[in-house]
Coordinates of C-alpha atoms and ligand atoms in Angstrom, one line a residue:
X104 CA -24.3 11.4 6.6
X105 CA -21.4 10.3 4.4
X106 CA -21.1 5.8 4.1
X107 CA -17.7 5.1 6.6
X108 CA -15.5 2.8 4.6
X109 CA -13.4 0.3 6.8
X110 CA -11.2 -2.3 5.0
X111 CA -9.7 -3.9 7.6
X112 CA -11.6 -6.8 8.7
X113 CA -10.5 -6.8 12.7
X114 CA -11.7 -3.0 12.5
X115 CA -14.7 -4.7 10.7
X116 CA -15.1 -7.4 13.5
X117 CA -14.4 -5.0 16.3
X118 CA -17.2 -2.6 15.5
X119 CA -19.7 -5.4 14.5
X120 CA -19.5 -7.2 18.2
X121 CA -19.7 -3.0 19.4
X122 CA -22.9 -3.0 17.9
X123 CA -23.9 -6.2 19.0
X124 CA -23.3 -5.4 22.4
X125 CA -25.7 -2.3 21.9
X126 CA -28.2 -4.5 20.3
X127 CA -28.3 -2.8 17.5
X128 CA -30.1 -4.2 14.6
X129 CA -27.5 -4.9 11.7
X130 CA -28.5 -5.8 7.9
X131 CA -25.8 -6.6 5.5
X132 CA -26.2 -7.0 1.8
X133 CA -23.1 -9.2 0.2
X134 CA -22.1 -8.1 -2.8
X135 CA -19.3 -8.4 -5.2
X136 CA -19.8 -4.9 -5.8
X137 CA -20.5 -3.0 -9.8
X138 CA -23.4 -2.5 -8.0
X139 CA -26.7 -2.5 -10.5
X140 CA -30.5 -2.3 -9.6
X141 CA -31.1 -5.8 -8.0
X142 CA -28.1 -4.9 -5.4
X143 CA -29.9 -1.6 -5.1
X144 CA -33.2 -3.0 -4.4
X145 CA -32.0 -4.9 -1.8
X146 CA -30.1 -1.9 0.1
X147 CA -33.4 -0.3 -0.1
X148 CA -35.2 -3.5 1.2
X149 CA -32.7 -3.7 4.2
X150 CA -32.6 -0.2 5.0
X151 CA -36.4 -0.1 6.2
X152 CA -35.8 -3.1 8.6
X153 CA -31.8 -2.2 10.6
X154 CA -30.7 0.4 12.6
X155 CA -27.1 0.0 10.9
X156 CA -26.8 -1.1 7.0
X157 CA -23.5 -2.4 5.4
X158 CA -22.5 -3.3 2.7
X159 CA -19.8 -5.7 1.7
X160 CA -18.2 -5.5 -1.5
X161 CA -15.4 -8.0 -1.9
X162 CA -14.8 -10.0 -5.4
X163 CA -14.2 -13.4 -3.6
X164 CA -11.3 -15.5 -5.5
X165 CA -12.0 -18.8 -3.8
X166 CA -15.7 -19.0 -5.6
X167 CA -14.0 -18.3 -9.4
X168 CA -12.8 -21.2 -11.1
X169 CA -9.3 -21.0 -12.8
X170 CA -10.8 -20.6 -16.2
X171 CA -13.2 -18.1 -15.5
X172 CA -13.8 -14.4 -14.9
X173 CA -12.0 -13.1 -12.0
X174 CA -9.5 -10.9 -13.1
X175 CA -12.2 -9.1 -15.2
X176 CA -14.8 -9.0 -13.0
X177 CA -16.6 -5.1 -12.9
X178 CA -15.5 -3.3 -10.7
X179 CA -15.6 0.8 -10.2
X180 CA -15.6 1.3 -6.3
X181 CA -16.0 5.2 -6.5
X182 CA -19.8 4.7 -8.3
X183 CA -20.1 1.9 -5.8
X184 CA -19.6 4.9 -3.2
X185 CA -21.7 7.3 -4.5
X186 CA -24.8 4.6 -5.1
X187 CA -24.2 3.3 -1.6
X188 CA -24.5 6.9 0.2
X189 CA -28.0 7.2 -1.8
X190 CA -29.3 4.0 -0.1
X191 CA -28.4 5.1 2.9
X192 CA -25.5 2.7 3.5
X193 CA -23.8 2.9 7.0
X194 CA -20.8 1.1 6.5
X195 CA -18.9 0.2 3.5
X196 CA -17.1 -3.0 4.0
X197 CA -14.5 -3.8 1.4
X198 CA -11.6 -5.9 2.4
X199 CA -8.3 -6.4 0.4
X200 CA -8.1 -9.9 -0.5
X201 CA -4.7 -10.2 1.1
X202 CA -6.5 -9.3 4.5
X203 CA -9.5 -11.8 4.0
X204 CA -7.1 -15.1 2.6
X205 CA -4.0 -16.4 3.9
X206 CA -1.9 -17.8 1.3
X207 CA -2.1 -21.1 3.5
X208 CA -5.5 -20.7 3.6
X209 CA -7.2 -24.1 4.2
X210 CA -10.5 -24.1 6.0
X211 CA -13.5 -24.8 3.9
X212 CA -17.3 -24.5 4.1
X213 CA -19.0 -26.9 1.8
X214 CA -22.9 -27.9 1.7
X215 CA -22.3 -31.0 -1.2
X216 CA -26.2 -32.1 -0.8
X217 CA -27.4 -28.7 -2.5
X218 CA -24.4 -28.6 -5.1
X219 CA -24.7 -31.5 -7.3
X220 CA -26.8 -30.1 -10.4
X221 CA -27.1 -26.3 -11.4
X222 CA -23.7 -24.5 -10.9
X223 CA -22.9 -27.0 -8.6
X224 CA -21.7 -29.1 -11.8
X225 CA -20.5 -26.8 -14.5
X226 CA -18.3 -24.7 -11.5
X227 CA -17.0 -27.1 -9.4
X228 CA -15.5 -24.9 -6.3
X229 CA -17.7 -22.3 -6.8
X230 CA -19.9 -23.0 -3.7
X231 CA -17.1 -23.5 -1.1
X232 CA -15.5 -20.3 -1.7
X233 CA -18.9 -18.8 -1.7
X234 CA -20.6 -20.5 1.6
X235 CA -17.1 -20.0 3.2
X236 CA -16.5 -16.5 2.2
X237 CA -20.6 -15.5 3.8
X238 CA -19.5 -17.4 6.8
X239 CA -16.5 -15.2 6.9
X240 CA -18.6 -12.2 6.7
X241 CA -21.2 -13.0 9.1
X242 CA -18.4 -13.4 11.6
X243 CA -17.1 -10.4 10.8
X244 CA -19.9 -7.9 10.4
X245 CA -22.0 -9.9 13.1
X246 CA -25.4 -9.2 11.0
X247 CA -28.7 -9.7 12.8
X248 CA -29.9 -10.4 9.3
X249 CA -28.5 -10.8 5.1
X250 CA -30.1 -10.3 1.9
X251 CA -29.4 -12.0 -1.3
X252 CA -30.9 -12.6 -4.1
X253 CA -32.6 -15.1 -6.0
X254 CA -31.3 -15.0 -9.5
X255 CA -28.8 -17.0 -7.2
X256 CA -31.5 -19.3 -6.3
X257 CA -28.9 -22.0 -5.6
X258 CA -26.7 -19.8 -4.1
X259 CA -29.5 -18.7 -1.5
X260 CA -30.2 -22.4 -0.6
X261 CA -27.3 -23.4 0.1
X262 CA -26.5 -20.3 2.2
X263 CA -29.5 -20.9 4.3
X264 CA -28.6 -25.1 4.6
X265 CA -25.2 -23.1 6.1
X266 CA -27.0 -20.8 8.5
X267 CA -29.1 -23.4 9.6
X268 CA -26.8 -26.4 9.9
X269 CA -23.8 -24.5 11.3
X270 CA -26.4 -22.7 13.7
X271 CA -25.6 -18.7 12.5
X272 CA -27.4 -16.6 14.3
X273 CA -28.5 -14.5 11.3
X274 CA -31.4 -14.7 9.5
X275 CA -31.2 -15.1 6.2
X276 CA -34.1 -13.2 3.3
X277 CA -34.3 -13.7 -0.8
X278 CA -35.3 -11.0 -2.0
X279 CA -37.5 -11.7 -5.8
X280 CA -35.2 -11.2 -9.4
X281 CA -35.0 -7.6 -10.4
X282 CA -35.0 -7.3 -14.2
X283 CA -34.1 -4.7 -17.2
X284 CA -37.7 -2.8 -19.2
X285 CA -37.3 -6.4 -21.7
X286 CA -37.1 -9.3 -19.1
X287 CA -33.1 -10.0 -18.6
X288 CA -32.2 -10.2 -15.7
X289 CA -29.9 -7.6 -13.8
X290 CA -26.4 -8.7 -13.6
X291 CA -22.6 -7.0 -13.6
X292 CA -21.6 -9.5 -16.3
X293 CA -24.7 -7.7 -18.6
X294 CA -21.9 -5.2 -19.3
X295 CA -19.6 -7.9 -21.0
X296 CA -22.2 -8.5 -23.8
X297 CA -22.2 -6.8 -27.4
X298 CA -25.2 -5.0 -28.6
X299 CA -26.2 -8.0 -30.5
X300 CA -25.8 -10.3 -27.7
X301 CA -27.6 -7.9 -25.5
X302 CA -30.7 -7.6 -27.6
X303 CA -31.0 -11.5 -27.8
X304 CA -30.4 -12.1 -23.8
X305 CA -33.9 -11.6 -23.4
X306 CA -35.5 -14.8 -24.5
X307 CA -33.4 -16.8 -21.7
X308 CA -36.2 -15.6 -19.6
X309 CA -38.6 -16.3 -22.9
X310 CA -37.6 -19.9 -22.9
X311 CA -38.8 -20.4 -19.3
X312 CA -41.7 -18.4 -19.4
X313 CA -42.7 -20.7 -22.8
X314 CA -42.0 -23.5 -20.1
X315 CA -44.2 -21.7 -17.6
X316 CA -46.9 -21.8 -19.7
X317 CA -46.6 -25.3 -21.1
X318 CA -47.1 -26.7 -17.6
X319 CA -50.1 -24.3 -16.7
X320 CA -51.6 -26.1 -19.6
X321 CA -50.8 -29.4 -18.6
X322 CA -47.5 -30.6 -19.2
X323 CA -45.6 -33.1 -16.7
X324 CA -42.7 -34.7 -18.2
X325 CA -39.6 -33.0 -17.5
X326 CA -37.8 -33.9 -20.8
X327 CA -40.7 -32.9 -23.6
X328 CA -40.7 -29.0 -21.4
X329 CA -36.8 -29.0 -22.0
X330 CA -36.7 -30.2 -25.4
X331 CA -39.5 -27.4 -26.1
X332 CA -37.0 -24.4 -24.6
X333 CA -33.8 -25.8 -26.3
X334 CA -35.4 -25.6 -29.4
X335 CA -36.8 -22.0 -28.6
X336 CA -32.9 -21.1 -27.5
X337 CA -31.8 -22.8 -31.1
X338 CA -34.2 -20.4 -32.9
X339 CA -34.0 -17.4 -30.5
X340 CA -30.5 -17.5 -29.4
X341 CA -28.6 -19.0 -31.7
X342 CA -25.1 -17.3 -30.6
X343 CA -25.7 -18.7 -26.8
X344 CA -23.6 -21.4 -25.4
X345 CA -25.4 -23.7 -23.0
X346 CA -24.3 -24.1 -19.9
X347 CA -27.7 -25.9 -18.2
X348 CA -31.2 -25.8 -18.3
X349 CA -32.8 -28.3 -15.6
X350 CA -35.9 -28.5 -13.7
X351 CA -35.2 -29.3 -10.2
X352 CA -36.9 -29.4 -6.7
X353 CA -36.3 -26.0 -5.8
X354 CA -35.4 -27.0 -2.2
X355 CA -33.5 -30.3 -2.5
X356 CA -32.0 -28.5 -6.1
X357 CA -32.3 -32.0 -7.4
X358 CA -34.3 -33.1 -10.8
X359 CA -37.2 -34.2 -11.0
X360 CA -38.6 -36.8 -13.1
X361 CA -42.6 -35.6 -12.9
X362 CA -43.8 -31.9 -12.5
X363 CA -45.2 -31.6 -9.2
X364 CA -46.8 -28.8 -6.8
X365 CA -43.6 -26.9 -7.2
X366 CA -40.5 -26.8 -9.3
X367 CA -38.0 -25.2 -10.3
X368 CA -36.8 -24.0 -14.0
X369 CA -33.2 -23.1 -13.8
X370 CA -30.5 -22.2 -17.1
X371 CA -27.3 -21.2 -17.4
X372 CA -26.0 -19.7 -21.1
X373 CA -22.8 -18.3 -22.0
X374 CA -23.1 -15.0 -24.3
X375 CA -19.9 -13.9 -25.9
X376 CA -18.4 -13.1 -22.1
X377 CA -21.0 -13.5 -20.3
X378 CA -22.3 -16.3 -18.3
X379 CA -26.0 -15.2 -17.6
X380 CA -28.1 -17.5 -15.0
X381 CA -31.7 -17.5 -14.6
X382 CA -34.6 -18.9 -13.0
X383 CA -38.4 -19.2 -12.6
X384 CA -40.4 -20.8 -9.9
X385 CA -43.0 -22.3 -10.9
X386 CA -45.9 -23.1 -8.2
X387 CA -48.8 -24.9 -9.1
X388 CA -52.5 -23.8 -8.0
X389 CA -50.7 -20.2 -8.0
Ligands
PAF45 O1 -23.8 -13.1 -5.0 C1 -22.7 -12.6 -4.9 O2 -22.4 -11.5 -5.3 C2 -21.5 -13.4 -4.2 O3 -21.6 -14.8 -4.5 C3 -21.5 -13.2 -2.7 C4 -22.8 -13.7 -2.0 C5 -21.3 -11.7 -2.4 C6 -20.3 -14.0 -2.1 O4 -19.1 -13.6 -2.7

């Protein structure tokens, strides 16, 4: 069966409540499309659990800042296509941005308690174009369920806070980081890097499993673990940019001043082009 495409997102809504109606079971993976392994390992995770899949591929404008990546974002909608139909996609949702934004535009969905550290600070808008642009989509594909995620580990919470707070009725599921054969983690913005930038990438992950392992063998304090991984990025990475690195409670996404049963490890770096995020969990007695 060939993936339907529908742009329009009345046509979107319309067949949504159908399905609804017919209580079908709907799973929707959000993406921005450029479509690479993680995405595809979540198609293949939702596909086992709906009766209809979509996919939404929309490069949201209201979540870039003005000095950042948007008009260069990825994009290459024909291999999106093809990748789709081998996951098994039913519906291809992919709205013109016209469609999805008036240019008066003025309702916003914000969630400020889980957006004051991590991205939440160096990209000031970026969650209210995010959390509003879901909540657009959940209206308009009507999904029993949505999987993300969590290299967007902040992301995820704060779409959940949403879901929850705003009463959705969708359930939200992270799905665990997918990563490349040395460690980096998948990402469209890989593609911006230069060889030399690519071979390096790596050791972001490096750096927090060297942080990992320093408190499995004891450490507490917040600060000596960071100083440790900033000066493994200085030797390891010396052409990154940082953006972040914090250690945070991973629900309340805010730092912490002691290690405790769980936290956690969180960077942001700029490579050449790329802004590349990563994270690691840490759970202690795991
Ligand atoms: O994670 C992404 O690709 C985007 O932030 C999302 C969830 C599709 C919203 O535009």
């Amino acid at each position: 069966m060939s993936v339907r495409q529908i742009r329009e997102p009345r046509a979107m809504q319309r067949t949504g409540l159908g399905w609804k109606r017919e209580g079908k079971v709907v799973g929707l993976v959000p993406t921005m499309g450029y479509l690479h392994e993680g995405h595809l390992s979540l198609l293949h995770w939702a596909r086992e659990r709906c009766d209809i899949l979509v996919l939404s591929i929309f490069v949201n404008p209201t979540q870039f800042g003005p000095a950042e990546d948007l008009d260069n974002y990825p994009s290459d909608l024909a291999r999106d296509m093809a990748l789709a139909q081998e996951c098994g996609v039913d519906v291809l949702f992919a709205p013109r941005t016209d469609a999805m934004y008036n240019p008066d535009h003025g309702t916003w969905v914000t969630v400020p308690d889980l957006t004051r550290h991590l991205c939440g600070s160096s990209r000031p808008i970026h969650f209210r174009g995010v959390a509003t642009v879901v909540c657009k989509l959940f209206n308009l594909v009507q999904p029993s369920f949505s999987v993300f995620g969590e290299k967007d580990w902040q992301q995820l919470a704060v779409i959940r806070k949403m879901v929850r707070e705003l009463d959705m009725p969708v359930r939200v599921e992270g799905r665990p980081i997918v990563r490349e054969a040395d460690g980096l983690a998948m990402s469209s913005r890989n593609v911006y890097m230069t060889p030399e930038e690519r071979s390096a990438a790596p050791h972001i992950q490096k750096g927090l499993g060297l942080l990992e392992n320093l408190v499995r063998s004891g450490e507490r304090d917040p600060k000596v673990l960071r100083e440790a991984v900033l000066a493994y990025y200085a030797e390891h990475l010396p052409m990154g940019r940082l953006d972040y690195l914090e250690l945070v409670d991973p629900w309340r996404i805010e730092p912490v001043t002691r290690i405790g049963a769980e936290v956690l490890a969180a960077v942001a770096m700029h490579m050449g082009a790329s802004r590349l995020i990563d994270n690691r969990l840490i759970v202690l007695g795991s």
